[in-house]
Amino acid sequence: MKEEAVPDARGVAGRPPADRTAPRMVEVWDLPLRLWHWLLAGFVLVAWFTPTVHDTLHRFAGYSVIGLLAFRLIWGVYGSRYARFRMVGVRLRAAPRYLLNLRRGMTGRYIGLNPAGTLMLVALLLTLAVSAISGAMAVTVTFFGIWWVEDTHTYSSDAVIVLVVLHVAGVVLMAILQRENLVRAMITGRKRIRSHS
């Protein structure tokens, strides 16, 4: 199932038909999005391993996550094609059927995020927002020591790590099923696709 056409590469029309089915690389993830992804991953790990041990570093990581989340919301509106949120609703509605099909090894072919990846993106953004905001609240005079703020921060932070593990497992699974290095794609910004005449 595809909701996006694969963009044509320059010179495709002049190639022999056999070349039209050859794999080629397409720019998918822009540099700001890739930097956002890896910075967020780094700050989440720093925040996870530093509470009560290195409080200053933990707070810096938490505030950095808030800043990165704000950037992602802006980039979801003004960023490049595959960074925008314009297809989020469509893909979320497609996610249940996609996950059922995935159990049968049917992955479909998406240039950007597939429905499962979109579901994970939304879940992570929301859970990270709850974790970071409740953490920021917990160090204010008004909310310091309030049990529900502390519990919200603790449980949402645990949920973030669970989602991160599921995200990594999902990337590995899709890389195996589709025989594609998705980690490299998030480093270089380019994905290998096969176009058909």
mmCIF file of C-alpha atoms in Angstrom:
data_model
loop_
_atom_site.group_PDB
_atom_site.id
_atom_site.type_symbol
_atom_site.label_atom_id
_atom_site.label_comp_id
_atom_site.label_asym_id
_atom_site.label_seq_id
_atom_site.Cartn_x
_atom_site.Cartn_y
_atom_site.Cartn_z
ATOM 1 C CA MET A 1 0.000 0.000 0.000
ATOM 2 C CA LYS A 2 1.469 3.350 -1.023
ATOM 3 C CA GLU A 3 0.037 6.804 -0.669
ATOM 4 C CA GLU A 4 2.997 8.570 -2.227
ATOM 5 C CA ALA A 5 4.445 8.292 -5.703
ATOM 6 C CA VAL A 6 8.162 7.717 -6.008
ATOM 7 C CA PRO A 7 9.722 10.870 -7.434
ATOM 8 C CA ASP A 8 11.376 10.490 -10.830
ATOM 9 C CA ALA A 9 15.142 10.689 -11.015
ATOM 10 C CA ARG A 10 16.828 12.816 -13.666
ATOM 11 C CA GLY A 11 17.452 10.966 -16.871
ATOM 12 C CA VAL A 12 15.068 8.055 -16.177
ATOM 13 C CA ALA A 13 13.170 8.605 -19.418
ATOM 14 C CA GLY A 14 16.348 8.107 -21.475
ATOM 15 C CA ARG A 15 17.367 4.860 -19.797
ATOM 16 C CA PRO A 16 16.675 1.399 -21.148
ATOM 17 C CA PRO A 17 13.656 -0.342 -19.546
ATOM 18 C CA ALA A 18 15.925 -2.688 -17.578
ATOM 19 C CA ASP A 19 17.411 0.283 -15.710
ATOM 20 C CA ARG A 20 13.998 1.465 -14.578
ATOM 21 C CA THR A 21 13.709 -1.417 -12.128
ATOM 22 C CA ALA A 22 17.241 -0.981 -10.768
ATOM 23 C CA PRO A 23 17.556 0.290 -7.180
ATOM 24 C CA ARG A 24 18.332 3.992 -6.847
ATOM 25 C CA MET A 25 18.813 6.404 -3.985
ATOM 26 C CA VAL A 26 16.287 9.124 -3.131
ATOM 27 C CA GLU A 27 16.715 11.992 -0.664
ATOM 28 C CA VAL A 28 14.149 11.459 2.107
ATOM 29 C CA TRP A 29 15.292 12.820 5.471
ATOM 30 C CA ASP A 30 16.666 16.369 5.390
ATOM 31 C CA LEU A 31 19.660 17.436 7.490
ATOM 32 C CA PRO A 32 17.686 19.316 10.196
ATOM 33 C CA LEU A 33 15.464 16.261 10.739
ATOM 34 C CA ARG A 34 18.437 13.906 10.928
ATOM 35 C CA LEU A 35 20.227 16.155 13.421
ATOM 36 C CA TRP A 36 17.015 16.405 15.450
ATOM 37 C CA HIS A 37 16.660 12.610 15.514
ATOM 38 C CA TRP A 38 20.186 11.887 16.746
ATOM 39 C CA LEU A 39 20.306 14.810 19.198
ATOM 40 C CA LEU A 40 16.991 13.689 20.677
ATOM 41 C CA ALA A 41 18.251 10.115 21.008
ATOM 42 C CA GLY A 42 21.402 11.368 22.739
ATOM 43 C CA PHE A 43 19.631 13.677 25.182
ATOM 44 C CA VAL A 44 17.039 11.027 26.059
ATOM 45 C CA LEU A 45 19.832 8.588 26.933
ATOM 46 C CA VAL A 46 21.655 11.252 28.960
ATOM 47 C CA ALA A 47 18.446 12.087 30.844
ATOM 48 C CA TRP A 48 17.738 8.396 31.489
ATOM 49 C CA PHE A 49 21.153 7.694 33.043
ATOM 50 C CA THR A 50 21.617 10.886 35.088
ATOM 51 C CA PRO A 51 18.670 11.451 37.498
ATOM 52 C CA THR A 52 19.693 11.970 41.144
ATOM 53 C CA VAL A 53 23.321 11.308 40.135
ATOM 54 C CA HIS A 54 24.094 14.314 37.937
ATOM 55 C CA ASP A 55 21.099 16.593 38.455
ATOM 56 C CA THR A 56 22.510 19.526 36.489
ATOM 57 C CA LEU A 57 23.205 17.343 33.448
ATOM 58 C CA HIS A 58 19.810 15.676 33.833
ATOM 59 C CA ARG A 59 18.029 19.036 33.805
ATOM 60 C CA PHE A 60 20.060 20.261 30.832
ATOM 61 C CA ALA A 61 19.110 17.132 28.899
ATOM 62 C CA GLY A 62 15.456 17.569 29.864
ATOM 63 C CA TYR A 63 15.307 21.205 28.772
ATOM 64 C CA SER A 64 17.104 20.257 25.557
ATOM 65 C CA VAL A 65 14.408 17.652 24.871
ATOM 66 C CA ILE A 66 11.734 20.337 25.307
ATOM 67 C CA GLY A 67 13.572 22.557 22.824
ATOM 68 C CA LEU A 68 13.907 19.707 20.338
ATOM 69 C CA LEU A 69 10.210 18.873 20.646
ATOM 70 C CA ALA A 70 9.334 22.503 19.927
ATOM 71 C CA PHE A 71 11.604 22.429 16.878
ATOM 72 C CA ARG A 72 9.954 19.214 15.627
ATOM 73 C CA LEU A 73 6.506 20.791 15.828
ATOM 74 C CA ILE A 74 7.725 23.736 13.762
ATOM 75 C CA TRP A 75 9.561 21.494 11.296
ATOM 76 C CA GLY A 76 6.452 19.333 10.989
ATOM 77 C CA VAL A 77 4.747 22.348 9.417
ATOM 78 C CA TYR A 78 7.569 24.118 7.558
ATOM 79 C CA GLY A 79 10.095 21.350 6.929
ATOM 80 C CA SER A 80 10.766 19.331 3.807
ATOM 81 C CA ARG A 81 8.230 16.933 2.288
ATOM 82 C CA TYR A 82 8.889 13.874 4.437
ATOM 83 C CA ALA A 83 9.379 15.899 7.637
ATOM 84 C CA ARG A 84 5.897 17.422 7.515
ATOM 85 C CA PHE A 85 2.931 16.110 9.492
ATOM 86 C CA ARG A 86 0.500 16.389 6.554
ATOM 87 C CA MET A 87 0.050 12.591 6.238
ATOM 88 C CA VAL A 88 -0.018 11.761 9.958
ATOM 89 C CA GLY A 89 -3.818 11.373 10.180
ATOM 90 C CA VAL A 90 -3.996 9.137 7.121
ATOM 91 C CA ARG A 91 -1.172 6.917 8.317
ATOM 92 C CA LEU A 92 -2.525 6.647 11.863
ATOM 93 C CA ARG A 93 -5.848 5.418 10.471
ATOM 94 C CA ALA A 94 -3.941 2.896 8.351
ATOM 95 C CA ALA A 95 -1.776 1.696 11.272
ATOM 96 C CA PRO A 96 -4.058 -1.092 12.654
ATOM 97 C CA ARG A 97 -4.406 -2.796 9.251
ATOM 98 C CA TYR A 98 -0.714 -2.242 8.532
ATOM 99 C CA LEU A 99 0.274 -3.970 11.785
ATOM 100 C CA LEU A 100 -2.030 -6.893 10.983
ATOM 101 C CA ASN A 101 -0.490 -7.209 7.521
ATOM 102 C CA LEU A 102 2.975 -6.974 9.046
ATOM 103 C CA ARG A 103 2.313 -10.194 10.969
ATOM 104 C CA ARG A 104 2.015 -11.892 7.575
ATOM 105 C CA GLY A 105 5.249 -10.310 6.347
ATOM 106 C CA MET A 106 3.464 -7.737 4.166
ATOM 107 C CA THR A 107 5.381 -4.496 4.667
ATOM 108 C CA GLY A 108 4.217 -2.394 1.744
ATOM 109 C CA ARG A 109 6.677 0.193 0.459
ATOM 110 C CA TYR A 110 6.871 3.701 1.856
ATOM 111 C CA ILE A 111 9.457 6.324 1.063
ATOM 112 C CA GLY A 112 8.865 8.230 4.310
ATOM 113 C CA LEU A 113 7.477 6.758 7.525
ATOM 114 C CA ASN A 114 5.156 3.784 7.199
ATOM 115 C CA PRO A 115 1.964 3.706 9.346
ATOM 116 C CA ALA A 116 3.713 1.820 12.180
ATOM 117 C CA GLY A 117 6.551 4.350 12.160
ATOM 118 C CA THR A 118 4.059 7.214 12.216
ATOM 119 C CA LEU A 119 2.275 5.640 15.189
ATOM 120 C CA MET A 120 5.617 5.337 16.989
ATOM 121 C CA LEU A 121 6.528 8.947 16.147
ATOM 122 C CA VAL A 122 3.279 10.269 17.636
ATOM 123 C CA ALA A 123 3.548 8.034 20.732
ATOM 124 C CA LEU A 124 7.142 9.092 21.353
ATOM 125 C CA LEU A 125 6.486 12.802 20.852
ATOM 126 C CA LEU A 126 3.518 12.774 23.240
ATOM 127 C CA THR A 127 5.266 10.663 25.889
ATOM 128 C CA LEU A 128 8.446 12.723 25.667
ATOM 129 C CA ALA A 129 6.403 15.907 26.065
ATOM 130 C CA VAL A 130 4.722 14.570 29.209
ATOM 131 C CA SER A 131 8.055 13.365 30.620
ATOM 132 C CA ALA A 132 9.986 16.564 29.898
ATOM 133 C CA ILE A 133 7.250 18.978 30.960
ATOM 134 C CA SER A 134 6.492 17.100 34.192
ATOM 135 C CA GLY A 135 10.235 16.997 34.896
ATOM 136 C CA ALA A 136 10.484 20.755 34.416
ATOM 137 C CA MET A 137 7.463 21.227 36.687
ATOM 138 C CA ALA A 138 9.010 19.039 39.390
ATOM 139 C CA VAL A 139 11.902 21.455 39.938
ATOM 140 C CA THR A 140 9.722 24.548 40.327
ATOM 141 C CA VAL A 141 8.702 26.017 43.677
ATOM 142 C CA THR A 142 5.020 25.434 42.917
ATOM 143 C CA PHE A 143 5.236 21.742 42.048
ATOM 144 C CA PHE A 144 8.350 20.568 43.918
ATOM 145 C CA GLY A 145 7.561 17.469 45.973
ATOM 146 C CA ILE A 146 4.015 17.090 44.598
ATOM 147 C CA TRP A 147 3.443 13.343 44.304
ATOM 148 C CA TRP A 148 1.437 13.292 41.068
ATOM 149 C CA VAL A 149 4.003 15.446 39.256
ATOM 150 C CA GLU A 150 6.847 13.178 40.358
ATOM 151 C CA ASP A 151 4.890 10.011 39.517
ATOM 152 C CA THR A 152 3.911 11.382 36.126
ATOM 153 C CA HIS A 153 7.548 12.147 35.369
ATOM 154 C CA THR A 154 8.727 8.733 36.541
ATOM 155 C CA TYR A 155 6.128 6.673 34.693
ATOM 156 C CA SER A 156 6.266 8.686 31.483
ATOM 157 C CA SER A 157 10.073 8.478 31.484
ATOM 158 C CA ASP A 158 9.841 4.692 31.857
ATOM 159 C CA ALA A 159 7.321 4.633 29.009
ATOM 160 C CA VAL A 160 9.734 6.609 26.803
ATOM 161 C CA ILE A 161 12.423 3.957 27.266
ATOM 162 C CA VAL A 162 9.940 1.169 26.476
ATOM 163 C CA LEU A 163 8.945 3.007 23.293
ATOM 164 C CA VAL A 164 12.597 3.553 22.368
ATOM 165 C CA VAL A 165 13.262 -0.189 22.688
ATOM 166 C CA LEU A 166 10.195 -0.940 20.552
ATOM 167 C CA HIS A 167 11.326 1.674 18.020
ATOM 168 C CA VAL A 168 14.776 0.091 17.691
ATOM 169 C CA ALA A 169 13.220 -3.380 17.417
ATOM 170 C CA GLY A 170 10.837 -2.104 14.725
ATOM 171 C CA VAL A 171 13.698 -0.566 12.744
ATOM 172 C CA VAL A 172 15.643 -3.835 12.916
ATOM 173 C CA LEU A 173 12.572 -5.849 11.864
ATOM 174 C CA MET A 174 11.806 -3.585 8.896
ATOM 175 C CA ALA A 175 15.468 -3.559 7.873
ATOM 176 C CA ILE A 176 15.406 -7.366 7.761
ATOM 177 C CA LEU A 177 12.042 -7.649 6.001
ATOM 178 C CA GLN A 178 12.843 -4.992 3.410
ATOM 179 C CA ARG A 179 16.575 -5.725 3.166
ATOM 180 C CA GLU A 180 17.480 -2.096 3.700
ATOM 181 C CA ASN A 181 19.817 -0.336 6.105
ATOM 182 C CA LEU A 182 17.400 2.106 7.766
ATOM 183 C CA VAL A 183 19.996 3.365 10.253
ATOM 184 C CA ARG A 184 22.205 4.431 7.363
ATOM 185 C CA ALA A 185 19.193 6.153 5.805
ATOM 186 C CA MET A 186 18.771 8.257 8.959
ATOM 187 C CA ILE A 187 22.479 9.149 8.784
ATOM 188 C CA THR A 188 22.765 9.940 5.077
ATOM 189 C CA GLY A 189 19.155 11.025 4.510
ATOM 190 C CA ARG A 190 18.878 8.769 1.473
ATOM 191 C CA LYS A 191 16.847 5.593 0.999
ATOM 192 C CA ARG A 192 17.187 2.926 -1.651
ATOM 193 C CA ILE A 193 14.063 2.440 -3.721
ATOM 194 C CA ARG A 194 13.127 0.373 -6.725
ATOM 195 C CA SER A 195 11.156 2.196 -9.393
ATOM 196 C CA HIS A 196 9.047 0.413 -11.966
ATOM 197 C CA SER A 197 8.271 1.506 -15.503
#
